[in-house]
PDB file of C-alpha atoms in Angstrom:
ATOM      1  CA  UNK A   1     -19.387  -8.389  24.431  1.00  0.00           C
ATOM      2  CA  UNK A   2     -22.611  -7.799  26.331  1.00  0.00           C
ATOM      3  CA  UNK A   3     -21.872  -9.972  29.353  1.00  0.00           C
ATOM      4  CA  UNK A   4     -23.282  -8.253  32.475  1.00  0.00           C
ATOM      5  CA  UNK A   5     -20.137  -8.813  34.543  1.00  0.00           C
ATOM      6  CA  UNK A   6     -16.610  -9.495  33.308  1.00  0.00           C
ATOM      7  CA  UNK A   7     -13.048  -8.688  34.300  1.00  0.00           C
ATOM      8  CA  UNK A   8     -10.552  -8.368  31.478  1.00  0.00           C
ATOM      9  CA  UNK A   9      -6.875  -7.625  31.954  1.00  0.00           C
ATOM     10  CA  UNK A  10      -3.582  -7.797  30.112  1.00  0.00           C
ATOM     11  CA  UNK A  11      -0.175  -6.124  30.043  1.00  0.00           C
ATOM     12  CA  UNK A  12      -0.298  -5.368  26.308  1.00  0.00           C
ATOM     13  CA  UNK A  13      -1.484  -1.770  25.924  1.00  0.00           C
ATOM     14  CA  UNK A  14      -3.025  -2.489  22.526  1.00  0.00           C
ATOM     15  CA  UNK A  15      -5.217  -5.215  24.012  1.00  0.00           C
ATOM     16  CA  UNK A  16      -6.092  -2.996  26.979  1.00  0.00           C
ATOM     17  CA  UNK A  17      -7.139  -0.189  24.600  1.00  0.00           C
ATOM     18  CA  UNK A  18      -9.247  -2.678  22.651  1.00  0.00           C
ATOM     19  CA  UNK A  19     -10.988  -3.806  25.867  1.00  0.00           C
ATOM     20  CA  UNK A  20     -11.587  -0.186  26.899  1.00  0.00           C
ATOM     21  CA  UNK A  21     -13.161   0.698  23.574  1.00  0.00           C
ATOM     22  CA  UNK A  22     -15.549  -2.236  23.986  1.00  0.00           C
ATOM     23  CA  UNK A  23     -16.303  -1.222  27.554  1.00  0.00           C
ATOM     24  CA  UNK A  24     -17.068   2.410  26.715  1.00  0.00           C
ATOM     25  CA  UNK A  25     -19.201   1.457  23.709  1.00  0.00           C
ATOM     26  CA  UNK A  26     -16.883   2.746  20.964  1.00  0.00           C
ATOM     27  CA  UNK A  27     -16.608  -0.808  19.607  1.00  0.00           C
ATOM     28  CA  UNK A  28     -19.327  -3.387  19.218  1.00  0.00           C
ATOM     29  CA  UNK A  29     -19.893  -6.486  17.135  1.00  0.00           C
ATOM     30  CA  UNK A  30     -21.403  -4.621  14.218  1.00  0.00           C
ATOM     31  CA  UNK A  31     -18.572  -2.087  13.984  1.00  0.00           C
ATOM     32  CA  UNK A  32     -15.953  -4.837  14.184  1.00  0.00           C
ATOM     33  CA  UNK A  33     -17.702  -7.013  11.596  1.00  0.00           C
ATOM     34  CA  UNK A  34     -18.277  -4.188   9.110  1.00  0.00           C
ATOM     35  CA  UNK A  35     -14.732  -2.872   9.500  1.00  0.00           C
ATOM     36  CA  UNK A  36     -13.101  -6.265   9.068  1.00  0.00           C
ATOM     37  CA  UNK A  37     -15.328  -7.152   6.097  1.00  0.00           C
ATOM     38  CA  UNK A  38     -14.346  -3.887   4.405  1.00  0.00           C
ATOM     39  CA  UNK A  39     -10.651  -4.249   5.183  1.00  0.00           C
ATOM     40  CA  UNK A  40     -10.639  -7.939   4.257  1.00  0.00           C
ATOM     41  CA  UNK A  41     -12.194  -7.062   0.905  1.00  0.00           C
ATOM     42  CA  UNK A  42      -9.412  -4.604   0.125  1.00  0.00           C
ATOM     43  CA  UNK A  43      -6.789  -7.072   1.358  1.00  0.00           C
ATOM     44  CA  UNK A  44      -8.064  -9.804  -0.972  1.00  0.00           C
ATOM     45  CA  UNK A  45      -7.446  -7.509  -3.954  1.00  0.00           C
ATOM     46  CA  UNK A  46      -4.032  -6.190  -2.901  1.00  0.00           C
ATOM     47  CA  UNK A  47      -1.661  -9.190  -2.770  1.00  0.00           C
ATOM     48  CA  UNK A  48      -0.677  -8.236   0.760  1.00  0.00           C
ATOM     49  CA  UNK A  49       0.285  -4.622   0.038  1.00  0.00           C
ATOM     50  CA  UNK A  50      -2.719  -3.420   2.031  1.00  0.00           C
ATOM     51  CA  UNK A  51      -1.582  -5.444   5.061  1.00  0.00           C
ATOM     52  CA  UNK A  52       1.765  -3.646   5.119  1.00  0.00           C
ATOM     53  CA  UNK A  53       0.065  -0.280   4.641  1.00  0.00           C
ATOM     54  CA  UNK A  54      -2.209  -0.918   7.637  1.00  0.00           C
ATOM     55  CA  UNK A  55       0.739  -2.219   9.684  1.00  0.00           C
ATOM     56  CA  UNK A  56       2.650   1.002   9.005  1.00  0.00           C
ATOM     57  CA  UNK A  57      -0.397   3.145   9.852  1.00  0.00           C
ATOM     58  CA  UNK A  58      -0.937   1.173  13.078  1.00  0.00           C
ATOM     59  CA  UNK A  59       2.696   1.621  14.071  1.00  0.00           C
ATOM     60  CA  UNK A  60       2.363   5.387  13.581  1.00  0.00           C
ATOM     61  CA  UNK A  61      -0.965   5.744  15.401  1.00  0.00           C
ATOM     62  CA  UNK A  62      -2.469   2.884  17.423  1.00  0.00           C
ATOM     63  CA  UNK A  63      -6.016   1.930  16.429  1.00  0.00           C
ATOM     64  CA  UNK A  64      -8.020  -0.988  17.840  1.00  0.00           C
ATOM     65  CA  UNK A  65      -9.647  -1.972  14.555  1.00  0.00           C
ATOM     66  CA  UNK A  66      -6.296  -1.960  12.769  1.00  0.00           C
ATOM     67  CA  UNK A  67      -4.842  -3.990  15.640  1.00  0.00           C
ATOM     68  CA  UNK A  68      -7.563  -6.608  15.238  1.00  0.00           C
ATOM     69  CA  UNK A  69      -7.151  -6.595  11.453  1.00  0.00           C
ATOM     70  CA  UNK A  70      -3.398  -7.166  11.799  1.00  0.00           C
ATOM     71  CA  UNK A  71      -3.958  -9.987  14.256  1.00  0.00           C
ATOM     72  CA  UNK A  72      -6.363 -11.723  11.848  1.00  0.00           C
ATOM     73  CA  UNK A  73      -4.214 -11.210   8.754  1.00  0.00           C
ATOM     74  CA  UNK A  74      -0.676 -11.658  10.055  1.00  0.00           C
ATOM     75  CA  UNK A  75       1.293 -14.900  10.096  1.00  0.00           C
ATOM     76  CA  UNK A  76      -0.546 -17.371  12.385  1.00  0.00           C
ATOM     77  CA  UNK A  77      -2.039 -14.607  14.536  1.00  0.00           C
ATOM     78  CA  UNK A  78       1.358 -13.937  16.135  1.00  0.00           C
ATOM     79  CA  UNK A  79       1.669 -10.747  18.144  1.00  0.00           C
ATOM     80  CA  UNK A  80       5.250  -9.494  18.058  1.00  0.00           C
ATOM     81  CA  UNK A  81       6.747  -6.044  18.436  1.00  0.00           C
ATOM     82  CA  UNK A  82      10.257  -4.848  17.647  1.00  0.00           C
ATOM     83  CA  UNK A  83      12.540  -2.987  20.086  1.00  0.00           C
ATOM     84  CA  UNK A  84      10.955   0.343  19.033  1.00  0.00           C
ATOM     85  CA  UNK A  85       7.470  -0.988  19.805  1.00  0.00           C
ATOM     86  CA  UNK A  86       6.414  -1.495  16.188  1.00  0.00           C
ATOM     87  CA  UNK A  87       4.243  -4.437  15.196  1.00  0.00           C
ATOM     88  CA  UNK A  88       6.506  -6.460  12.890  1.00  0.00           C
ATOM     89  CA  UNK A  89       4.796  -9.739  11.992  1.00  0.00           C
ATOM     90  CA  UNK A  90       4.673 -10.509   8.238  1.00  0.00           C
ATOM     91  CA  UNK A  91       1.493 -11.017   6.213  1.00  0.00           C
ATOM     92  CA  UNK A  92      -0.078 -14.451   6.755  1.00  0.00           C
ATOM     93  CA  UNK A  93      -1.794 -15.011   3.368  1.00  0.00           C
ATOM     94  CA  UNK A  94      -4.877 -16.639   5.000  1.00  0.00           C
ATOM     95  CA  UNK A  95      -7.680 -14.623   3.486  1.00  0.00           C
ATOM     96  CA  UNK A  96     -10.348 -17.096   4.626  1.00  0.00           C
ATOM     97  CA  UNK A  97     -10.145 -15.413   8.028  1.00  0.00           C
ATOM     98  CA  UNK A  98     -12.187 -12.588   6.488  1.00  0.00           C
ATOM     99  CA  UNK A  99     -15.085 -14.633   5.134  1.00  0.00           C
ATOM    100  CA  UNK A 100     -18.351 -12.941   6.075  1.00  0.00           C
ATOM    101  CA  UNK A 101     -19.673 -16.080   7.781  1.00  0.00           C
ATOM    102  CA  UNK A 102     -16.614 -16.322  10.025  1.00  0.00           C
ATOM    103  CA  UNK A 103     -16.676 -12.599  10.866  1.00  0.00           C
ATOM    104  CA  UNK A 104     -20.385 -12.802  11.669  1.00  0.00           C
ATOM    105  CA  UNK A 105     -19.749 -15.652  14.134  1.00  0.00           C
ATOM    106  CA  UNK A 106     -16.854 -13.778  15.734  1.00  0.00           C
ATOM    107  CA  UNK A 107     -18.815 -10.579  16.203  1.00  0.00           C
ATOM    108  CA  UNK A 108     -22.029 -11.949  17.714  1.00  0.00           C
ATOM    109  CA  UNK A 109     -22.823 -13.009  21.265  1.00  0.00           C
TER     110      UNK A 109
END
């Protein structure tokens, strides 16, 4: 995330917003790691109910951290939206994606 020169582009507005938040400094590795550790902790205790709560919240008000959380916790990391633009991928049941060691590796240089 600290590369001196990079060009990132996509047609998905959620990905573009994620890139912009990194670019303007709103998101960094520490924020991502801490947020996903916290959310993953809650998810592990909720039997998937928390996933659907976050999915509903994301569909009502786009948020980059929630978008990343959904991508990590949905079925096989699929990104799919319904005709109304709502994220509609079911829960993936792979809680190992939120292990602190894995999140630490993902959020560092």
